[in-house]
Amino acid sequence: MIKKGSPGFWSGFGVALVIGWLAFPRILYRSLEQPVQFSHAIHTGETVGMTCDGCHTFSNDGRFAGIPTLVQCAGCHADVVGETEAEEHFVKEYIKQRREVPWHVYARQPDNAHFSHADHVNVGGIVCERCHGSHGTSGSLRPFEENRISGYSRDIWGANISGVKSNAWEGMKMNDCVACHNENNHRSACLDCHK
Amino acid sequence: MDQATVKQSRYGMAIDLDRCTGCGACLMACAVENNVSPGRPTVNERTGTTWMRVIEVQDGRAFPAAETAFIPMMCQQCEEETPCVSVCPQNAVEVDPETGIVGQIPQRCLGCRYCMTACPYHARYYNWWDPQWPEGMEKALNPDVAPRMRGVVEKCNFCHGRLHDARAKAAAKGSREINPTDYIPACVESCPVQAITFGDLNDEAADVARQAKSERAFRFLSRLGTEPKVYYLSGRSWVQRLADRELARSKKETVHG
Amino acid sequence: MPLTLTRRDILKFVGGSIAGIMVTPIPWKLLDDVSIWTQNGPWIPKVPRGALTTSFSTCALCPAGCGVQARCVNGIPYFLSGTRNHPVNNGTLCPSGVAAHHLAYHPLRLKTPVQVTRGNGTIEVRPVSLDDVLRKISVASGNSTGAKGSLALLDQRPGRTVSLFYRKQLARHDHGIYLVSPTDPILITQCLDEMAETPFGPVGYHLENVRTILSFAAPVLDGWGTPAQTSPMLRTRHSSEQNAVKVIQIDSRHSRSAQLADQWIPLKPKTEAALAFGIAHVIIRDGLYDKRVIGRRIPDFNIPGKHSYSDLIGRFTPDHTSELTGVSSDVIVSTAHSLVARGPSVAIGDGDSGGGPLGKEAEIAIWGLNILLGALESNGSIVQRREAPVPEGFSSKELSPVMGISAIPDHSIGLLLIDGSDPGDPLPWSLLERKLIPRQSLVVACSPTLTGLAQHAQYVVPTPAHLEALTDIPTIVSSATATFSISAPLLKRPEGMTDAIEIMAKVFETEGSMEDLLKQRTSAIFATRRGCVFKAGTGTTVPITELGSPDEFWTELTAGGMWTDDPIRSKPFFQFHFMGRAPDAYQRMLDAGEAVSPLDGPLTPEMLTVLPYGRRAEVGGAQLSPLMTKLYQESGLHRSSKVAVLNPATAKKFDLVHGEQGILATACGTQKVGIRVDAAVMPGVIEIAAGPEPIGQAGNEIVQEQNILELIDPDQALPWRAFRATLRKA
């Protein structure tokens, strides 16, 4: 029966695969350009030589500052110091106008998730790259992909739409957190990570 | 780090009913801290949401002899046979073995309200509406607590967001042991007469552990054997006798039908 | 094979597609995303993310002036607590204060000046420009200088530096009147001035020395004093400590202070003067007072051939007093005895704010009791207090006098300006309305929200909300020494907000800025080099001499600090007329003492006696956080202005049922109320809050407030503590 009906069935099957694997991810995610093109590579490279914690700091109470605020950037970029167009744009549009940059945060977790960087970095001894991959050496900021339904960043599910991951930094869903916690026999009560 | 190396705590409270004045500062601080939204115009004592509710009780005598006491009532953090945990079909409630805190996970909750029926203290609240704040007020929400959606149950969790903060603060110094003074729930912090003591009941030196052993101390409905971790203190015998009455029912359940 | 598309092919295609979809992420990923969507829907507000900081200021909601520590996210306060070690509140806050940072988001917040038209049960609000309002004021102000009536300014929070500014401007105006609520403590201390040979001036209390407090309906344990004064008393309730303060609450209502006091003496409404006389009678009869002091200090104690205080008191035997007040003669005698035995004692009048004033004669009777108890002697707890120093040009000679409503003739005000930016004591609108020239007067209110008296004004100018405004906090009535602190803004005010001082300055054709005024005041205080300064940041108190300059002083005050004056060492000698100095004093005091309580009034038996009440911070146009629905509607811990509470026996007699609705009616109108029974309430009375109803998520529609004080008959309103009304089933 399959053999007999194969052209109709398989063409339907094929179309579905194409839509499901190729078109669906493009429809599901809205692509947003970052307001400013930032190169981690330039800042952490040999010329400038900064480290992650130079900008992404902890405060005394263990809160992670996340993306630095304008004040920190203005420490060096009060005026244009480099030659790139992106920097010129940044200085003119944001620094001079004292406007915070509305960054799209790739790793943003939803409101009900509590994640303490201090716990993982200071106590757990996890390096940044374990979860953030090579983001710290990237030369430009890729477009931010926002899920049209949930509003989450694509980085939460992971770039691979199939959900298959081979590295910790490829996805940040709850399962990924739980997997690591279970492996290392860490806290596992719901409220440890939910708020 | 191994779980076994982490200190097991049993967080609990002792509330001195002879000090409580019924001012309601704890109730407000609780709602502010936990991002509970203001009530709709039609809200009443049955449909309202107050993780901490202060109940006014009288000794039953008539004017002018009537004496009043105020009982701050919230989740009693039952330790054994926790009624809400045992009935939840969703695994949305659990007792954290490390802290003894009964956690409610709104994302898992399907809103059957079985736990509300099971709770002898009527300390659980159902979100009859989506949370809503007057325009602009969402900017003044507590960043450490997520608002809940319509159709789920919520309750006191000893200001768990503050435990997160205390842990982060400890982690900043590279430690997993929090400093007890960093973890004080909002109601305890805001009580103008220091009627509420909070701390680790396992810690012999803690004030709360001492108070729980006081001869003035009692627990509500202790005959049910659920081992609540909230202790009440009173030297007044009529207040102590309330312990076996289902006083919460009288206010929350029957006032408006 | 010809390429024909049969129905079967299409079905196969669909079948193939469905099978294919199952091995794509579509169903599984959609299921995941949709479930997330239902949990964290975009309609649920997101919590703010950003830098956390801590700021300090001072709460301006009520006259206490508690130190406030604000935890902020992105500079916006999200959790308030009391400033540690602050002399006023020592780390505590009341429920209103805990949620005070929400007032900027009050649903009835005004964004532009508005014209208000009140219909029958409705309020219409039309935005107008500030210039329109100023033009209207200017026309009315022109009229009010002539024969067409006076210009009155109602200050809902007297004693502030801006109040001095108003009084100074009004003094220059030919027909200017500076008006305050009849329950304002200024008017109550004026009663002592009326007794003293030379003006006594502001009164202060040293409560830390006191062992017994006799409160005449004052909310002593619930907002009268500062939290630092009352918290220690509340902490030792029910304890057997010998030195614990004993509070005796004389109150017709089962008020919060009556619930918390060591002893509650309920009395028939409006018979406070009689009870004060009755207690004085026992003290004098049993010789429990210092005879030398009385002889020296009291000219009218015993004047042969004339009506004197001892004659007056002689009439109020325990039995007679018991008849008048409903308090048993045993209790009267034992109270008098314990006041003396368990000294030092102090009697506090004042009443509660929403309940209205006790009346001048009752206040004089209570001051008399204090003098008998020795509270004004050199070791007593009542002291003369200095005011915080004022800048040049603001001495009392240059200021318009403080007026109560009863001193103003009916139909005489042409222009009424209301500064309700910091609400305080209530003033029933019906009392105010009859002072206005009918149909020709203009009422303009300055208020952040359309609440309280602002609902009755024709025009309302929006002022910055609490924690957006710069304002000062004068000394609270219970303080023994002068204090001064500043409530500095923690939030940026939105466009279109105008400080009340700017409006008033335009009316008086002068310049005025809150900041300049407060800087002048702080400089004047600094110049005296007196007192000490509490620093909020460190929680320490240092002598003012340790600060280098007025600017440094200003910086400390605007960062949640507080200045406290040195106490006055010497106690000047005063003589007091126990009945006041008025020529008809004897008769007036006698009438006040012999007055029949409304509870015994010769009215029809279906009448009940209404006892309104309300705390200073929660009445008088107060603004409540939208979250206060928790305390009122959602838990019933505080009773709203729509709940009438009565004794079960009374309810039964009048066929009223707990939980049902009733209609409360007087000659002046009707109101719908919920009925609640409470065994502790006095039979025959209805307790009902004069306070506001918190507005939670009501949206932006205007809610017309219901206030029990609107049912008062203005002809016999003062004091409005108790009045007759009917309550029947709705």
CSV table of C-alpha atoms in Angstrom, one decimal, chain B residues 77-257:
chain,number,residue,atom,x,y,z
B,77,GLN,CA,5.6,24.8,57.3
B,78,CYS,CA,4.5,21.3,58.4
B,79,GLU,CA,7.3,18.9,58.6
B,80,GLU,CA,5.6,15.5,58.9
B,81,GLU,CA,2.9,14.2,56.6
B,82,THR,CA,2.7,17.6,55.2
B,83,PRO,CA,-1.0,17.7,54.1
B,84,CYS,CA,-0.5,19.8,51.0
B,85,VAL,CA,2.4,17.8,49.7
B,86,SER,CA,0.6,14.5,50.1
B,87,VAL,CA,-2.5,15.6,48.2
B,88,CYS,CA,-0.9,17.5,45.3
B,89,PRO,CA,-1.4,15.5,42.1
B,90,GLN,CA,1.2,17.6,40.3
B,91,ASN,CA,4.2,17.4,42.6
B,92,ALA,CA,3.9,21.1,42.8
B,93,VAL,CA,4.6,21.2,46.5
B,94,GLU,CA,7.6,19.8,48.3
B,95,VAL,CA,9.4,20.1,51.6
B,96,ASP,CA,13.0,21.1,51.0
B,97,PRO,CA,15.1,18.6,53.0
B,98,GLU,CA,17.8,21.1,53.4
B,99,THR,CA,15.8,24.0,54.9
B,100,GLY,CA,12.5,22.4,55.9
B,101,ILE,CA,10.7,25.0,53.9
B,102,VAL,CA,7.5,23.9,52.1
B,103,GLY,CA,7.8,25.2,48.6
B,104,GLN,CA,5.0,25.8,46.2
B,105,ILE,CA,5.8,25.9,42.5
B,106,PRO,CA,3.2,27.9,40.6
B,107,GLN,CA,4.4,26.7,37.2
B,108,ARG,CA,3.5,23.1,38.1
B,109,CYS,CA,0.3,23.9,39.9
B,110,LEU,CA,-2.8,23.1,37.9
B,111,GLY,CA,-5.2,24.9,40.2
B,112,CYS,CA,-7.2,22.0,41.6
B,113,ARG,CA,-7.0,23.6,45.0
B,114,TYR,CA,-6.9,20.2,46.7
B,115,CYS,CA,-4.1,21.5,48.9
B,116,MET,CA,-6.2,24.4,50.0
B,117,THR,CA,-8.8,21.9,51.2
B,118,ALA,CA,-6.1,19.9,52.9
B,119,CYS,CA,-4.4,22.7,54.7
B,120,PRO,CA,-5.7,22.8,58.2
B,121,TYR,CA,-4.5,26.4,58.6
B,122,HIS,CA,-6.2,27.9,55.5
B,123,ALA,CA,-2.8,29.4,54.7
B,124,ARG,CA,-3.0,28.8,50.9
B,125,TYR,CA,-4.4,31.2,48.5
B,126,TYR,CA,-5.8,30.8,45.0
B,127,ASN,CA,-5.2,33.3,42.2
B,128,TRP,CA,-8.7,34.1,41.0
B,129,TRP,CA,-7.3,36.7,38.7
B,130,ASP,CA,-4.1,37.5,36.9
B,131,PRO,CA,-1.9,39.8,38.9
B,132,GLN,CA,-2.4,43.4,37.9
B,133,TRP,CA,-0.8,46.6,39.2
B,134,PRO,CA,-1.8,50.2,38.7
B,135,GLU,CA,0.1,51.8,35.8
B,136,GLY,CA,3.8,52.2,36.6
B,137,MET,CA,3.7,50.2,39.8
B,138,GLU,CA,5.4,47.2,38.1
B,139,LYS,CA,8.6,49.2,38.2
B,140,ALA,CA,8.5,49.0,42.0
B,141,LEU,CA,8.1,45.2,42.2
B,142,ASN,CA,10.6,43.2,44.1
B,143,PRO,CA,13.2,41.9,41.6
B,144,ASP,CA,13.7,38.7,43.7
B,145,VAL,CA,10.2,37.3,43.4
B,146,ALA,CA,8.3,36.4,40.3
B,147,PRO,CA,4.6,37.3,40.0
B,148,ARG,CA,2.3,34.3,39.7
B,149,MET,CA,-0.4,33.8,37.1
B,150,ARG,CA,-4.1,33.3,37.3
B,151,GLY,CA,-5.3,29.8,38.3
B,152,VAL,CA,-2.6,28.7,40.6
B,153,VAL,CA,-2.2,28.4,44.4
B,154,GLU,CA,0.4,30.3,46.3
B,155,LYS,CA,1.5,30.7,49.9
B,156,CYS,CA,4.2,31.8,52.3
B,157,ASN,CA,7.7,30.3,51.7
B,158,PHE,CA,9.5,32.2,54.5
B,159,CYS,CA,10.5,34.8,51.9
B,160,HIS,CA,12.6,32.4,49.9
B,161,GLY,CA,13.9,35.2,47.7
B,162,ARG,CA,15.7,36.5,50.8
B,163,LEU,CA,17.3,33.1,51.3
B,164,HIS,CA,18.6,33.3,47.7
B,165,ASP,CA,20.0,36.7,48.5
B,166,ALA,CA,21.7,35.4,51.6
B,167,ARG,CA,23.2,32.5,49.8
B,168,ALA,CA,24.5,34.8,47.0
B,169,LYS,CA,26.0,37.0,49.7
B,170,ALA,CA,27.7,34.0,51.3
B,171,ALA,CA,28.8,32.8,47.9
B,172,ALA,CA,30.4,36.2,47.2
B,173,LYS,CA,32.7,35.2,50.1
B,174,GLY,CA,33.1,31.7,48.7
B,175,SER,CA,30.9,30.1,51.3
B,176,ARG,CA,27.9,27.9,51.2
B,177,GLU,CA,26.9,28.7,54.8
B,178,ILE,CA,24.7,31.7,55.1
B,179,ASN,CA,25.1,34.3,57.8
B,180,PRO,CA,21.8,33.9,59.9
B,181,THR,CA,21.4,37.7,60.1
B,182,ASP,CA,21.3,37.9,56.3
B,183,TYR,CA,18.1,35.8,56.1
B,184,ILE,CA,15.2,37.5,57.8
B,185,PRO,CA,11.7,37.3,56.3
B,186,ALA,CA,9.9,40.5,55.6
B,187,CYS,CA,7.3,40.1,58.3
B,188,VAL,CA,10.0,39.5,60.9
B,189,GLU,CA,11.9,42.6,59.7
B,190,SER,CA,8.9,44.8,59.7
B,191,CYS,CA,7.3,43.9,63.1
B,192,PRO,CA,7.4,47.1,65.2
B,193,VAL,CA,7.3,45.2,68.5
B,194,GLN,CA,9.7,42.3,67.5
B,195,ALA,CA,6.9,39.8,68.1
B,196,ILE,CA,8.3,37.4,65.5
B,197,THR,CA,11.5,35.5,65.9
B,198,PHE,CA,12.9,33.6,63.0
B,199,GLY,CA,15.8,31.2,62.6
B,200,ASP,CA,17.1,27.7,62.4
B,201,LEU,CA,15.3,25.4,64.9
B,202,ASN,CA,18.2,23.0,64.7
B,203,ASP,CA,20.5,25.6,66.0
B,204,GLU,CA,20.4,25.3,69.8
B,205,ALA,CA,21.8,28.8,70.2
B,206,ALA,CA,19.2,30.5,68.0
B,207,ASP,CA,16.6,32.6,69.7
B,208,VAL,CA,13.8,30.8,67.9
B,209,ALA,CA,14.9,27.4,69.2
B,210,ARG,CA,14.9,28.7,72.7
B,211,GLN,CA,11.5,30.3,72.4
B,212,ALA,CA,10.0,27.2,70.9
B,213,LYS,CA,10.9,25.4,74.1
B,214,SER,CA,9.4,28.0,76.3
B,215,GLU,CA,6.6,27.0,78.5
B,216,ARG,CA,4.5,29.7,76.8
B,217,ALA,CA,5.0,28.1,73.4
B,218,PHE,CA,2.4,26.1,71.6
B,219,ARG,CA,1.5,25.2,68.0
B,220,PHE,CA,-1.8,25.3,66.3
B,221,LEU,CA,-3.5,22.0,65.7
B,222,SER,CA,-0.5,20.0,66.8
B,223,ARG,CA,-2.8,17.1,67.5
B,224,LEU,CA,-2.9,16.5,63.7
B,225,GLY,CA,0.8,15.4,64.0
B,226,THR,CA,2.0,17.5,61.1
B,227,GLU,CA,4.8,19.0,63.2
B,228,PRO,CA,4.4,22.7,62.1
B,229,LYS,CA,7.6,24.8,62.4
B,230,VAL,CA,5.7,27.9,63.4
B,231,TYR,CA,5.4,28.3,67.2
B,232,TYR,CA,3.2,30.7,69.0
B,233,LEU,CA,3.8,32.1,72.5
B,234,SER,CA,1.3,33.4,75.0
B,235,GLY,CA,1.0,33.4,78.7
B,236,ARG,CA,-2.8,33.9,78.5
B,237,SER,CA,-4.6,30.6,79.0
B,238,TRP,CA,-7.5,31.5,76.7
B,239,VAL,CA,-5.2,32.2,73.9
B,240,GLN,CA,-3.4,28.9,74.4
B,241,ARG,CA,-6.7,27.1,74.4
B,242,LEU,CA,-7.3,28.4,70.8
B,243,ALA,CA,-4.5,26.1,69.6
B,244,ASP,CA,-6.9,23.2,69.1
B,245,ARG,CA,-9.6,25.3,67.4
B,246,GLU,CA,-9.8,25.8,63.7
B,247,LEU,CA,-9.8,29.5,64.1
B,248,ALA,CA,-8.7,30.3,60.5
B,249,ARG,CA,-11.9,28.8,59.2
B,250,SER,CA,-14.1,31.3,61.0
B,251,LYS,CA,-12.5,34.2,59.2
B,252,LYS,CA,-11.5,33.2,55.8
B,253,GLU,CA,-14.2,30.6,55.0
B,254,THR,CA,-17.4,31.7,56.4
B,255,VAL,CA,-17.5,35.5,56.5
B,256,HIS,CA,-18.6,35.8,52.9
B,257,GLY,CA,-20.3,32.5,52.6
